[in-house]
């Protein structure tokens, strides 16, 4: 039997906020409170519904300000006297967080892209690139996976020497090694394309990649 499963997305407006000042263009206008509701369906029969996002949008400049569920509900219930301050606080927090994200987007890590790429290419099995970039937790996980793989492989060899064939342990060891190899390859290509970050959240880039990112910065500003 073939099951038709799809997700229907509907945008709802719960309230219009009148004469609110946009934190970007500073124009006073009416802001709709919008939420996206998604419904999963099997053969057009709904079986699960949830709200995926809350936001408000400036009709003048078109900027969208994402809201938390709590902020959205507070704005829906707020009295006219409370609305201006609550609106300024909610949208101001989003703009501040967005600017922080964008400022990190244009900052270049002090880590060398060629060095990180070579470490990922030749020592990705051991997660050495993660130690270099400052992702210590991820690097330790890679080491633990390697140790577990070595342990299973050693037990498998010891069992074979003692006349006990334990192929499952060798298979598990191979899978664990493959996981780290896969992570190393993925990290290598992420580093190569300038999408990898260091432990401080800054992008590891070459000079040319950094210049291209700066040129697109204005398009990403809220």
PDB file of C-alpha atoms in Angstrom:
ATOM      1  CA  UNK A   1       0.000   0.000   0.000  1.00  0.00           C
ATOM      2  CA  UNK A   2       1.297   3.477  -0.881  1.00  0.00           C
ATOM      3  CA  UNK A   3       0.806   6.110   1.816  1.00  0.00           C
ATOM      4  CA  UNK A   4       0.506   9.749   0.843  1.00  0.00           C
ATOM      5  CA  UNK A   5       2.030  11.846   3.620  1.00  0.00           C
ATOM      6  CA  UNK A   6       2.359  15.606   3.334  1.00  0.00           C
ATOM      7  CA  UNK A   7       2.648  18.691   5.514  1.00  0.00           C
ATOM      8  CA  UNK A   8       0.351  21.669   5.051  1.00  0.00           C
ATOM      9  CA  UNK A   9       1.579  25.051   6.306  1.00  0.00           C
ATOM     10  CA  UNK A  10      -0.883  27.828   7.151  1.00  0.00           C
ATOM     11  CA  UNK A  11      -0.004  31.362   8.292  1.00  0.00           C
ATOM     12  CA  UNK A  12      -2.398  32.796  10.876  1.00  0.00           C
ATOM     13  CA  UNK A  13      -2.772  36.353  12.141  1.00  0.00           C
ATOM     14  CA  UNK A  14      -3.827  36.531  15.785  1.00  0.00           C
ATOM     15  CA  UNK A  15      -3.618  40.280  16.324  1.00  0.00           C
ATOM     16  CA  UNK A  16      -2.714  43.568  14.637  1.00  0.00           C
ATOM     17  CA  UNK A  17      -0.456  45.851  16.651  1.00  0.00           C
ATOM     18  CA  UNK A  18      -1.337  49.426  15.747  1.00  0.00           C
ATOM     19  CA  UNK A  19       1.172  52.275  15.524  1.00  0.00           C
ATOM     20  CA  UNK A  20       4.251  50.326  16.537  1.00  0.00           C
ATOM     21  CA  UNK A  21       7.698  51.688  15.618  1.00  0.00           C
ATOM     22  CA  UNK A  22       9.913  49.439  13.526  1.00  0.00           C
ATOM     23  CA  UNK A  23      13.382  49.060  15.118  1.00  0.00           C
ATOM     24  CA  UNK A  24      15.024  49.015  11.661  1.00  0.00           C
ATOM     25  CA  UNK A  25      13.313  51.673   9.522  1.00  0.00           C
ATOM     26  CA  UNK A  26      11.862  53.585  12.528  1.00  0.00           C
ATOM     27  CA  UNK A  27       8.493  54.053  10.812  1.00  0.00           C
ATOM     28  CA  UNK A  28       5.307  53.814  12.886  1.00  0.00           C
ATOM     29  CA  UNK A  29       2.892  51.390  11.279  1.00  0.00           C
ATOM     30  CA  UNK A  30       0.645  48.410  12.019  1.00  0.00           C
ATOM     31  CA  UNK A  31       2.402  45.111  12.697  1.00  0.00           C
ATOM     32  CA  UNK A  32       0.570  41.783  12.290  1.00  0.00           C
ATOM     33  CA  UNK A  33       1.362  39.003  14.752  1.00  0.00           C
ATOM     34  CA  UNK A  34       1.894  35.935  12.590  1.00  0.00           C
ATOM     35  CA  UNK A  35       2.355  32.278  13.356  1.00  0.00           C
ATOM     36  CA  UNK A  36       2.969  29.364  11.022  1.00  0.00           C
ATOM     37  CA  UNK A  37       0.960  26.267  11.821  1.00  0.00           C
ATOM     38  CA  UNK A  38       1.949  23.001  10.195  1.00  0.00           C
ATOM     39  CA  UNK A  39      -0.318  19.988   9.913  1.00  0.00           C
ATOM     40  CA  UNK A  40       0.950  16.536   8.963  1.00  0.00           C
ATOM     41  CA  UNK A  41      -1.604  14.566   6.940  1.00  0.00           C
ATOM     42  CA  UNK A  42      -2.060  11.060   5.596  1.00  0.00           C
ATOM     43  CA  UNK A  43      -4.348  11.050   2.584  1.00  0.00           C
ATOM     44  CA  UNK A  44      -5.496  14.569   3.584  1.00  0.00           C
ATOM     45  CA  UNK A  45      -6.464  13.328   7.066  1.00  0.00           C
ATOM     46  CA  UNK A  46      -4.679  15.442   9.734  1.00  0.00           C
ATOM     47  CA  UNK A  47      -2.950  13.466  12.487  1.00  0.00           C
ATOM     48  CA  UNK A  48      -0.471  15.949  13.992  1.00  0.00           C
ATOM     49  CA  UNK A  49      -0.530  19.751  14.239  1.00  0.00           C
ATOM     50  CA  UNK A  50       2.055  22.100  15.687  1.00  0.00           C
ATOM     51  CA  UNK A  51       3.191  25.726  15.472  1.00  0.00           C
ATOM     52  CA  UNK A  52       6.606  26.032  13.862  1.00  0.00           C
ATOM     53  CA  UNK A  53       7.335  29.751  14.186  1.00  0.00           C
ATOM     54  CA  UNK A  54       6.123  33.033  15.682  1.00  0.00           C
ATOM     55  CA  UNK A  55       6.946  36.392  14.135  1.00  0.00           C
ATOM     56  CA  UNK A  56       5.881  39.901  13.256  1.00  0.00           C
ATOM     57  CA  UNK A  57       6.703  41.836  10.102  1.00  0.00           C
ATOM     58  CA  UNK A  58       7.100  45.478   9.189  1.00  0.00           C
ATOM     59  CA  UNK A  59       4.831  46.299   6.213  1.00  0.00           C
ATOM     60  CA  UNK A  60       7.036  49.286   5.329  1.00  0.00           C
ATOM     61  CA  UNK A  61      10.569  47.825   5.113  1.00  0.00           C
ATOM     62  CA  UNK A  62       9.614  44.137   4.969  1.00  0.00           C
ATOM     63  CA  UNK A  63      11.878  43.035   7.827  1.00  0.00           C
ATOM     64  CA  UNK A  64      10.663  40.023   9.780  1.00  0.00           C
ATOM     65  CA  UNK A  65      11.249  39.751  13.535  1.00  0.00           C
ATOM     66  CA  UNK A  66      11.145  36.249  14.983  1.00  0.00           C
ATOM     67  CA  UNK A  67       9.537  35.863  18.413  1.00  0.00           C
ATOM     68  CA  UNK A  68       9.589  33.200  21.072  1.00  0.00           C
ATOM     69  CA  UNK A  69       6.343  31.509  22.008  1.00  0.00           C
ATOM     70  CA  UNK A  70       6.255  33.433  25.289  1.00  0.00           C
ATOM     71  CA  UNK A  71       6.884  36.811  23.615  1.00  0.00           C
ATOM     72  CA  UNK A  72       4.167  36.097  21.082  1.00  0.00           C
ATOM     73  CA  UNK A  73       1.604  35.182  23.718  1.00  0.00           C
ATOM     74  CA  UNK A  74       2.490  38.230  25.832  1.00  0.00           C
ATOM     75  CA  UNK A  75       2.014  40.521  22.835  1.00  0.00           C
ATOM     76  CA  UNK A  76      -1.329  38.901  22.046  1.00  0.00           C
ATOM     77  CA  UNK A  77      -2.580  39.462  25.587  1.00  0.00           C
ATOM     78  CA  UNK A  78      -0.975  42.839  26.315  1.00  0.00           C
ATOM     79  CA  UNK A  79      -3.114  45.892  26.918  1.00  0.00           C
ATOM     80  CA  UNK A  80      -2.737  48.978  24.664  1.00  0.00           C
ATOM     81  CA  UNK A  81      -0.701  50.706  27.381  1.00  0.00           C
ATOM     82  CA  UNK A  82       1.732  47.798  27.716  1.00  0.00           C
ATOM     83  CA  UNK A  83       2.121  47.101  24.007  1.00  0.00           C
ATOM     84  CA  UNK A  84       4.693  49.756  22.925  1.00  0.00           C
ATOM     85  CA  UNK A  85       7.268  48.851  25.575  1.00  0.00           C
ATOM     86  CA  UNK A  86       6.706  45.105  25.183  1.00  0.00           C
ATOM     87  CA  UNK A  87       6.960  45.367  21.394  1.00  0.00           C
ATOM     88  CA  UNK A  88      10.174  47.408  21.573  1.00  0.00           C
ATOM     89  CA  UNK A  89      11.724  44.909  23.996  1.00  0.00           C
ATOM     90  CA  UNK A  90      10.759  41.833  21.951  1.00  0.00           C
ATOM     91  CA  UNK A  91      11.826  43.146  18.555  1.00  0.00           C
ATOM     92  CA  UNK A  92      14.883  44.875  20.029  1.00  0.00           C
ATOM     93  CA  UNK A  93      16.137  41.587  21.473  1.00  0.00           C
ATOM     94  CA  UNK A  94      15.792  39.905  18.091  1.00  0.00           C
ATOM     95  CA  UNK A  95      17.638  42.714  16.269  1.00  0.00           C
ATOM     96  CA  UNK A  96      20.420  42.657  18.871  1.00  0.00           C
ATOM     97  CA  UNK A  97      20.863  38.879  18.570  1.00  0.00           C
ATOM     98  CA  UNK A  98      20.751  39.123  14.772  1.00  0.00           C
ATOM     99  CA  UNK A  99      23.439  41.795  14.732  1.00  0.00           C
ATOM    100  CA  UNK A 100      25.628  39.687  17.017  1.00  0.00           C
ATOM    101  CA  UNK A 101      25.211  36.731  14.662  1.00  0.00           C
ATOM    102  CA  UNK A 102      25.995  38.851  11.620  1.00  0.00           C
ATOM    103  CA  UNK A 103      29.049  40.385  13.261  1.00  0.00           C
ATOM    104  CA  UNK A 104      30.398  36.879  13.874  1.00  0.00           C
ATOM    105  CA  UNK A 105      29.516  36.066  10.289  1.00  0.00           C
ATOM    106  CA  UNK A 106      31.993  38.686   9.092  1.00  0.00           C
ATOM    107  CA  UNK A 107      34.764  37.954  11.591  1.00  0.00           C
ATOM    108  CA  UNK A 108      37.591  35.730  10.451  1.00  0.00           C
ATOM    109  CA  UNK A 109      39.089  33.068  12.698  1.00  0.00           C
ATOM    110  CA  UNK A 110      42.791  33.215  13.483  1.00  0.00           C
ATOM    111  CA  UNK A 111      43.030  29.509  12.635  1.00  0.00           C
ATOM    112  CA  UNK A 112      44.670  28.616   9.331  1.00  0.00           C
ATOM    113  CA  UNK A 113      42.382  27.049   6.746  1.00  0.00           C
ATOM    114  CA  UNK A 114      45.166  25.074   5.001  1.00  0.00           C
ATOM    115  CA  UNK A 115      46.386  23.669   8.327  1.00  0.00           C
ATOM    116  CA  UNK A 116      42.868  22.693   9.426  1.00  0.00           C
ATOM    117  CA  UNK A 117      42.155  21.149   6.026  1.00  0.00           C
ATOM    118  CA  UNK A 118      45.327  19.053   6.024  1.00  0.00           C
ATOM    119  CA  UNK A 119      44.650  17.818   9.552  1.00  0.00           C
ATOM    120  CA  UNK A 120      41.112  16.805   8.565  1.00  0.00           C
ATOM    121  CA  UNK A 121      42.348  15.090   5.402  1.00  0.00           C
ATOM    122  CA  UNK A 122      45.182  13.056   6.938  1.00  0.00           C
ATOM    123  CA  UNK A 123      44.183  12.771  10.607  1.00  0.00           C
ATOM    124  CA  UNK A 124      40.397  13.080  10.432  1.00  0.00           C
ATOM    125  CA  UNK A 125      40.135   9.505  11.709  1.00  0.00           C
ATOM    126  CA  UNK A 126      41.443  10.731  15.067  1.00  0.00           C
ATOM    127  CA  UNK A 127      39.622  14.075  15.126  1.00  0.00           C
ATOM    128  CA  UNK A 128      42.862  16.072  15.232  1.00  0.00           C
ATOM    129  CA  UNK A 129      41.272  18.926  13.258  1.00  0.00           C
ATOM    130  CA  UNK A 130      38.780  19.404  16.070  1.00  0.00           C
ATOM    131  CA  UNK A 131      41.564  19.811  18.619  1.00  0.00           C
ATOM    132  CA  UNK A 132      43.156  22.420  16.357  1.00  0.00           C
ATOM    133  CA  UNK A 133      39.903  24.336  15.828  1.00  0.00           C
ATOM    134  CA  UNK A 134      39.004  24.264  19.519  1.00  0.00           C
ATOM    135  CA  UNK A 135      36.101  21.797  19.405  1.00  0.00           C
ATOM    136  CA  UNK A 136      37.421  19.822  22.355  1.00  0.00           C
ATOM    137  CA  UNK A 137      34.214  17.910  23.136  1.00  0.00           C
ATOM    138  CA  UNK A 138      33.848  16.758  19.544  1.00  0.00           C
ATOM    139  CA  UNK A 139      37.531  15.769  19.458  1.00  0.00           C
ATOM    140  CA  UNK A 140      37.185  13.719  22.654  1.00  0.00           C
ATOM    141  CA  UNK A 141      34.159  11.919  21.206  1.00  0.00           C
ATOM    142  CA  UNK A 142      36.260  10.995  18.157  1.00  0.00           C
ATOM    143  CA  UNK A 143      39.012   9.650  20.410  1.00  0.00           C
ATOM    144  CA  UNK A 144      36.500   7.593  22.420  1.00  0.00           C
ATOM    145  CA  UNK A 145      35.062   6.131  19.198  1.00  0.00           C
ATOM    146  CA  UNK A 146      38.593   5.209  18.064  1.00  0.00           C
ATOM    147  CA  UNK A 147      39.388   3.587  21.412  1.00  0.00           C
ATOM    148  CA  UNK A 148      36.149   1.591  21.322  1.00  0.00           C
ATOM    149  CA  UNK A 149      36.914   0.471  17.757  1.00  0.00           C
ATOM    150  CA  UNK A 150      40.450  -0.577  18.722  1.00  0.00           C
ATOM    151  CA  UNK A 151      39.094  -2.475  21.742  1.00  0.00           C
ATOM    152  CA  UNK A 152      36.545  -4.395  19.664  1.00  0.00           C
ATOM    153  CA  UNK A 153      39.111  -5.112  16.958  1.00  0.00           C
ATOM    154  CA  UNK A 154      41.658  -6.369  19.536  1.00  0.00           C
ATOM    155  CA  UNK A 155      39.086  -8.646  21.180  1.00  0.00           C
ATOM    156  CA  UNK A 156      38.122  -9.983  17.755  1.00  0.00           C
ATOM    157  CA  UNK A 157      41.758 -10.808  16.901  1.00  0.00           C
ATOM    158  CA  UNK A 158      42.366 -12.332  20.333  1.00  0.00           C
ATOM    159  CA  UNK A 159      39.242 -14.447  19.959  1.00  0.00           C
ATOM    160  CA  UNK A 160      40.315 -15.634  16.523  1.00  0.00           C
ATOM    161  CA  UNK A 161      43.728 -16.627  17.934  1.00  0.00           C
ATOM    162  CA  UNK A 162      42.022 -18.617  20.670  1.00  0.00           C
ATOM    163  CA  UNK A 163      39.798 -20.403  18.183  1.00  0.00           C
ATOM    164  CA  UNK A 164      36.751 -18.232  18.935  1.00  0.00           C
ATOM    165  CA  UNK A 165      35.520 -16.522  15.791  1.00  0.00           C
ATOM    166  CA  UNK A 166      33.714 -13.293  16.742  1.00  0.00           C
ATOM    167  CA  UNK A 167      33.039 -11.543  13.404  1.00  0.00           C
ATOM    168  CA  UNK A 168      30.441  -9.202  14.922  1.00  0.00           C
ATOM    169  CA  UNK A 169      33.109  -7.367  16.923  1.00  0.00           C
ATOM    170  CA  UNK A 170      35.223  -6.819  13.812  1.00  0.00           C
ATOM    171  CA  UNK A 171      32.177  -5.471  11.994  1.00  0.00           C
ATOM    172  CA  UNK A 172      31.411  -3.080  14.873  1.00  0.00           C
ATOM    173  CA  UNK A 173      35.036  -1.914  14.906  1.00  0.00           C
ATOM    174  CA  UNK A 174      34.899  -1.257  11.157  1.00  0.00           C
ATOM    175  CA  UNK A 175      31.668   0.712  11.520  1.00  0.00           C
ATOM    176  CA  UNK A 176      33.140   2.858  14.301  1.00  0.00           C
ATOM    177  CA  UNK A 177      36.255   3.594  12.264  1.00  0.00           C
ATOM    178  CA  UNK A 178      34.031   4.426   9.271  1.00  0.00           C
ATOM    179  CA  UNK A 179      32.093   6.953  11.341  1.00  0.00           C
ATOM    180  CA  UNK A 180      35.260   8.865  12.197  1.00  0.00           C
ATOM    181  CA  UNK A 181      36.517   8.655   8.618  1.00  0.00           C
ATOM    182  CA  UNK A 182      33.187  10.051   7.422  1.00  0.00           C
ATOM    183  CA  UNK A 183      33.372  12.913   9.957  1.00  0.00           C
ATOM    184  CA  UNK A 184      36.904  13.686   8.817  1.00  0.00           C
ATOM    185  CA  UNK A 185      35.836  13.856   5.144  1.00  0.00           C
ATOM    186  CA  UNK A 186      32.837  16.064   5.964  1.00  0.00           C
ATOM    187  CA  UNK A 187      35.031  18.374   8.056  1.00  0.00           C
ATOM    188  CA  UNK A 188      37.581  18.538   5.237  1.00  0.00           C
ATOM    189  CA  UNK A 189      35.010  19.774   2.709  1.00  0.00           C
ATOM    190  CA  UNK A 190      33.426  22.175   5.217  1.00  0.00           C
ATOM    191  CA  UNK A 191      36.839  23.654   5.946  1.00  0.00           C
ATOM    192  CA  UNK A 192      37.710  23.800   2.251  1.00  0.00           C
ATOM    193  CA  UNK A 193      34.530  25.750   1.405  1.00  0.00           C
ATOM    194  CA  UNK A 194      34.878  28.172   4.328  1.00  0.00           C
ATOM    195  CA  UNK A 195      31.868  26.882   6.281  1.00  0.00           C
ATOM    196  CA  UNK A 196      33.772  25.491   9.266  1.00  0.00           C
ATOM    197  CA  UNK A 197      33.902  27.405  12.551  1.00  0.00           C
ATOM    198  CA  UNK A 198      36.429  27.466  15.347  1.00  0.00           C
ATOM    199  CA  UNK A 199      35.643  27.017  19.034  1.00  0.00           C
ATOM    200  CA  UNK A 200      34.607  30.689  19.330  1.00  0.00           C
ATOM    201  CA  UNK A 201      32.085  30.429  16.501  1.00  0.00           C
ATOM    202  CA  UNK A 202      34.211  32.322  13.953  1.00  0.00           C
ATOM    203  CA  UNK A 203      34.512  31.083  10.374  1.00  0.00           C
ATOM    204  CA  UNK A 204      37.809  29.594   9.219  1.00  0.00           C
ATOM    205  CA  UNK A 205      38.425  31.258   5.849  1.00  0.00           C
ATOM    206  CA  UNK A 206      41.078  32.221   3.376  1.00  0.00           C
ATOM    207  CA  UNK A 207      41.558  35.898   2.532  1.00  0.00           C
ATOM    208  CA  UNK A 208      39.523  35.591  -0.683  1.00  0.00           C
ATOM    209  CA  UNK A 209      36.665  33.800   1.104  1.00  0.00           C
ATOM    210  CA  UNK A 210      36.708  36.506   3.758  1.00  0.00           C
ATOM    211  CA  UNK A 211      36.471  39.269   1.136  1.00  0.00           C
ATOM    212  CA  UNK A 212      33.531  37.534  -0.572  1.00  0.00           C
ATOM    213  CA  UNK A 213      31.747  37.177   2.746  1.00  0.00           C
ATOM    214  CA  UNK A 214      32.230  40.860   3.503  1.00  0.00           C
ATOM    215  CA  UNK A 215      30.795  41.809   0.108  1.00  0.00           C
ATOM    216  CA  UNK A 216      27.571  39.903   0.878  1.00  0.00           C
ATOM    217  CA  UNK A 217      27.270  41.238   4.429  1.00  0.00           C
ATOM    218  CA  UNK A 218      24.969  44.135   3.566  1.00  0.00           C
ATOM    219  CA  UNK A 219      22.473  41.798   1.952  1.00  0.00           C
ATOM    220  CA  UNK A 220      22.163  39.876   5.217  1.00  0.00           C
ATOM    221  CA  UNK A 221      21.670  42.829   7.539  1.00  0.00           C
ATOM    222  CA  UNK A 222      18.278  43.006   9.251  1.00  0.00           C
TER     223      UNK A 222
END
